[in-house]
Coordinates of C-alpha atoms in Angstrom, one line a residue:
X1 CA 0.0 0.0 0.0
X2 CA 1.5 3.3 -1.3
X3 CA 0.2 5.9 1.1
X4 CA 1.1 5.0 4.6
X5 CA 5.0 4.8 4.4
X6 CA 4.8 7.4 2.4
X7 CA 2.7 9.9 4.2
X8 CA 4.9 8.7 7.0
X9 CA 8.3 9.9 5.8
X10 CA 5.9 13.2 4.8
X11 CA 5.4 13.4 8.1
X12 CA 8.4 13.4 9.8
X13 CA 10.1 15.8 7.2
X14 CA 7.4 17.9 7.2
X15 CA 7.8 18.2 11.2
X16 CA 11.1 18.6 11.3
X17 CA 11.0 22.2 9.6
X18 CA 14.0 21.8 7.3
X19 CA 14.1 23.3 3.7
X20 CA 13.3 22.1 0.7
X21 CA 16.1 24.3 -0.7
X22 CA 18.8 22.7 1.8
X23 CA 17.2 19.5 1.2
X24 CA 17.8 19.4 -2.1
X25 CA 21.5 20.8 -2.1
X26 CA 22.3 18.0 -0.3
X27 CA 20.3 15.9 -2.1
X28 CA 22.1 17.0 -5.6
X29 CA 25.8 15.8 -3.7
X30 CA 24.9 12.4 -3.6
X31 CA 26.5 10.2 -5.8
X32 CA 24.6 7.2 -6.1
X33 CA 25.3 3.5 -6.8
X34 CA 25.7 2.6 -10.1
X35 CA 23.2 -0.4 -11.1
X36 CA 21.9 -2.2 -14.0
X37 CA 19.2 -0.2 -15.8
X38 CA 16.1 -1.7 -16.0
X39 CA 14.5 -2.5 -19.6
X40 CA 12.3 -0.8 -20.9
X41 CA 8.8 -0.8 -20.1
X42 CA 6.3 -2.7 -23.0
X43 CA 3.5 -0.5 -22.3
X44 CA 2.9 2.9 -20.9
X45 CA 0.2 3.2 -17.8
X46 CA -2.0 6.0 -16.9
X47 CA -2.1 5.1 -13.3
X48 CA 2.3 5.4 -13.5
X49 CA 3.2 9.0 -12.8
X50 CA 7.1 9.9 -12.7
X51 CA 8.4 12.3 -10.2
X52 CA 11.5 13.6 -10.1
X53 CA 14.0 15.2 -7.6
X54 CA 12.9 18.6 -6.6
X55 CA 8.9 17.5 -7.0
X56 CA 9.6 14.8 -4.4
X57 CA 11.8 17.1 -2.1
X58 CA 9.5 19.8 -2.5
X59 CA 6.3 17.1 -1.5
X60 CA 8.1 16.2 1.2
X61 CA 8.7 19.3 2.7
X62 CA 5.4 20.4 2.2
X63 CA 5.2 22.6 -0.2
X64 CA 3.3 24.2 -3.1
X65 CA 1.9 21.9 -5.8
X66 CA 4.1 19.6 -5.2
X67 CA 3.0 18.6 -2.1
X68 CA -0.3 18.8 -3.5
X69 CA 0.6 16.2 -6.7
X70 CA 1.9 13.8 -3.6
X71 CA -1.4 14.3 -1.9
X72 CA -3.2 13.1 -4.9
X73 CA -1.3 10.1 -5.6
X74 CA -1.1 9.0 -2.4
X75 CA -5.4 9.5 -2.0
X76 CA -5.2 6.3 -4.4
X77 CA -3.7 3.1 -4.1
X78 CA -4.4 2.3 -7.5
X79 CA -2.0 5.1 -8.7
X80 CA 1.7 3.8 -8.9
X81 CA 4.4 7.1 -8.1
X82 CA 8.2 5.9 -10.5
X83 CA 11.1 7.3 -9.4
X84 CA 14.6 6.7 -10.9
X85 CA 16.8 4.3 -8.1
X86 CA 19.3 7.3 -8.0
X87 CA 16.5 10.0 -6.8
X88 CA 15.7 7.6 -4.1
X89 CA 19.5 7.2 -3.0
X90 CA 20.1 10.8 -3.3
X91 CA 16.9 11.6 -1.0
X92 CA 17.4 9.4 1.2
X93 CA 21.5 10.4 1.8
X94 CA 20.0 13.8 2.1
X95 CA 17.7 13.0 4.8
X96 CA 20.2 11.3 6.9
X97 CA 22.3 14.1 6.9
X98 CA 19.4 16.9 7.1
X99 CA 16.9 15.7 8.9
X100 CA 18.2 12.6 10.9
X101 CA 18.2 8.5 10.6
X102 CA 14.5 8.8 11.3
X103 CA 12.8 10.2 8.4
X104 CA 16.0 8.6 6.7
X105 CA 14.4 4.9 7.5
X106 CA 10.6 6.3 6.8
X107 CA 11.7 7.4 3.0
X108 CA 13.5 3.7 3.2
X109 CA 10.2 2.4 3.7
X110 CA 8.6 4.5 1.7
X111 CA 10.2 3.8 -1.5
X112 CA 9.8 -0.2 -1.5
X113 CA 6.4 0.4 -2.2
X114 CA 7.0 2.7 -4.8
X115 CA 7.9 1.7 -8.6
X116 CA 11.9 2.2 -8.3
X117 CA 13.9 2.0 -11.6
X118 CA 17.3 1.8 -12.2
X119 CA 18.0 4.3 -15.2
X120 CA 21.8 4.2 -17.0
X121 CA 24.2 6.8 -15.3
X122 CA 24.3 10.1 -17.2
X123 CA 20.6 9.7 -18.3
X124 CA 18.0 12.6 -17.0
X125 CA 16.9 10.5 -13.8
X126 CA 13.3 11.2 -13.8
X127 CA 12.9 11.5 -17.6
X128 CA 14.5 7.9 -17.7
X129 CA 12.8 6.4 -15.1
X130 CA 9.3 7.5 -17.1
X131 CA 10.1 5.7 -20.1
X132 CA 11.8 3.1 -18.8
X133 CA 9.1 2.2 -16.0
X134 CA 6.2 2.7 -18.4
X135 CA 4.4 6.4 -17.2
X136 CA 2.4 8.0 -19.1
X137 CA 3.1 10.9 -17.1
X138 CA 5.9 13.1 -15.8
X139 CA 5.9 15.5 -13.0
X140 CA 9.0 17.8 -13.3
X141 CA 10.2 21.7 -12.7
X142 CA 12.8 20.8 -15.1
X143 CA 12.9 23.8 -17.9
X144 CA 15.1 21.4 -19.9
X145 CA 12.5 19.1 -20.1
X146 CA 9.6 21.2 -20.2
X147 CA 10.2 23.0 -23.5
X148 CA 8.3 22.8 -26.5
X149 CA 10.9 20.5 -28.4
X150 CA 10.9 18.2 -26.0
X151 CA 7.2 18.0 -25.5
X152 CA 6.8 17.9 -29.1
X153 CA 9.1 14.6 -29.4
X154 CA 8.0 13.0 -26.2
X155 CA 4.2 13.4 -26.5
X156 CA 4.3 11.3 -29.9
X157 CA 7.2 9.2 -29.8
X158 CA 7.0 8.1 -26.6
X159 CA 3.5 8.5 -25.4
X160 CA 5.1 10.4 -22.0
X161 CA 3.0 13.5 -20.8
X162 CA 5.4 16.0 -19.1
X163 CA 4.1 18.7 -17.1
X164 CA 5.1 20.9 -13.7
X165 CA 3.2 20.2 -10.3
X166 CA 0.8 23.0 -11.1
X167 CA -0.4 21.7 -14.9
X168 CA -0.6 18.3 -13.8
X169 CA -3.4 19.1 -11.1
X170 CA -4.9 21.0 -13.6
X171 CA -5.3 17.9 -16.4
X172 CA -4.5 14.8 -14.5
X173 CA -8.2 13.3 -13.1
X174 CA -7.9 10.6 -11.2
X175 CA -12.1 9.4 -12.2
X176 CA -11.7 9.6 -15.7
X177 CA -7.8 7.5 -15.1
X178 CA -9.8 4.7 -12.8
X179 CA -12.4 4.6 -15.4
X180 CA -10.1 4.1 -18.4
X181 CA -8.2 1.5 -16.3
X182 CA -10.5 -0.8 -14.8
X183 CA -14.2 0.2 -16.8
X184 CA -16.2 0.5 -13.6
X185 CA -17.2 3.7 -11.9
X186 CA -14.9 5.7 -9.7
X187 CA -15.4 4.9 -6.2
X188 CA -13.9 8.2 -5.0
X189 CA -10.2 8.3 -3.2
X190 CA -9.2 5.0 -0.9
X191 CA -7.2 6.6 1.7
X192 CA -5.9 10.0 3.3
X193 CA -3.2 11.3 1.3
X194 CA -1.8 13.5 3.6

C-alpha cells in the first residue's frame, strides 16, 4: 500500500522544519550507486506517474503543488508514483544528513512500495525512469525538459506527458484515469493522502 510509508516519511520531514532548498543541495551531492538499468517498459500506464528530484523534495517538505501532486497520488492506491533508483539514494543520503536516521528509514520504507527504476548513469533521472518504467506521465520543474521541443518529441514518440506540479493538477483526473483503467465507476479516493 502506497500511502502510509509514504505519508509517514511526509510526516516526519514535514515536522522537522527543514528546507526544501537545503534538502535538495544536499540531495544533488549524492553520488549514487551505479546499477543495472532496467528494460524498458512494454507499455505505458495511466495510473504510473514519474516524479522527479525537486517535485519529491519539495512534497516532502510540504510545499506548493508539489505537495499537493503527492497528496493526490497518495489518495489512491491504485496510482503507482516511478522514481529513478538514484533519486531515491540521493533523498534518502540527504535525509540522513538533514533531517536525521529517522525520516531517513521512513523514505527507506517508503520507497519499497513505490515503482523504483534503475536508469543508466548520465541519463536525465526522472525522464529515464518514465520511459523506462512505463508512465504515461511526468511530474517535473525541469525547464530542460519542459520545452516545446521536448514535448513535441515525447508526447508522440513516446506516449510520456510532461508537465510541472501545477499543470498536472490541472489535467490529471484521477475518475476519468480509474475509469479508463478498470471500466467501472470511480469509487472516489481509498485513503488519506496527507
Amino acid at each position: 500500500w502506497v500511502s502510509d510509508p509514504w505519508a509517514a516519511a511526509v510526516a516526519a520531514v514535514t515536522g522537522a522544519a527543514v528546507g526544501s532548498t537545503s534538502l535538495l543541495s544536499a540531495a544533488e551531492m549524492v553520488d549514487p550507486p551505479v546499477q543495472e538499468a532496467h528494460p524498458v517498459a512494454a507499455d505505458r500506464s495511466i495510473a504510473r506517474v514519474a516524479l522527479d528530484l525537486q517535485v519529491l523534495i519539495d512534497d516532502l517538505c510540504g510545499v506548493g503543488a508539489a505537495h499537493e501532486v503527492g497528496e493526490r497520488l497518495r489518495a489512491h492506491g491504485w496510482i503507482e508514483p516511478v522514481i529513478a533508483a538514484s533519486t531515491a539514494a540521493r533523498i534518502q543520503a540527504a535525509l540522513r544528513g538533514e533531517v536525521g536516521a529517522e525520516a531517513a528509514g521512513r523514505w527507506d520504507m517508503a520507497t519499497r512500495q513505490l515503482c523504483v527504476i534503475n536508469v543508466p548513469r548520465g541519463d536525465q533521472a526522472a525522464l529515464a525512469a518514465a520511459y523506462r518504467g512505463g508512465a504515461r506521465h511526468l511530474v517535473t520543474d525541469d525547464p530542460a525538459v519542459l520545452t516545446p521541443g521536448a514535448g513535441a518529441t515525447l508526447g508522440p514518440r513516446v506516449g510520456l506527458s510532461v508537465r510541472t506540479p501545477a499543470a498536472f493538477l490541472r489535467v490529471y483526473d484521477p475518475a476519468a484515469a480509474y475509469e479508463a483503467l478498470f471500466g467501472d465507476a470511480y469509487p472516489g479516493p481509498d485513503a488519506d493522502g496527507s
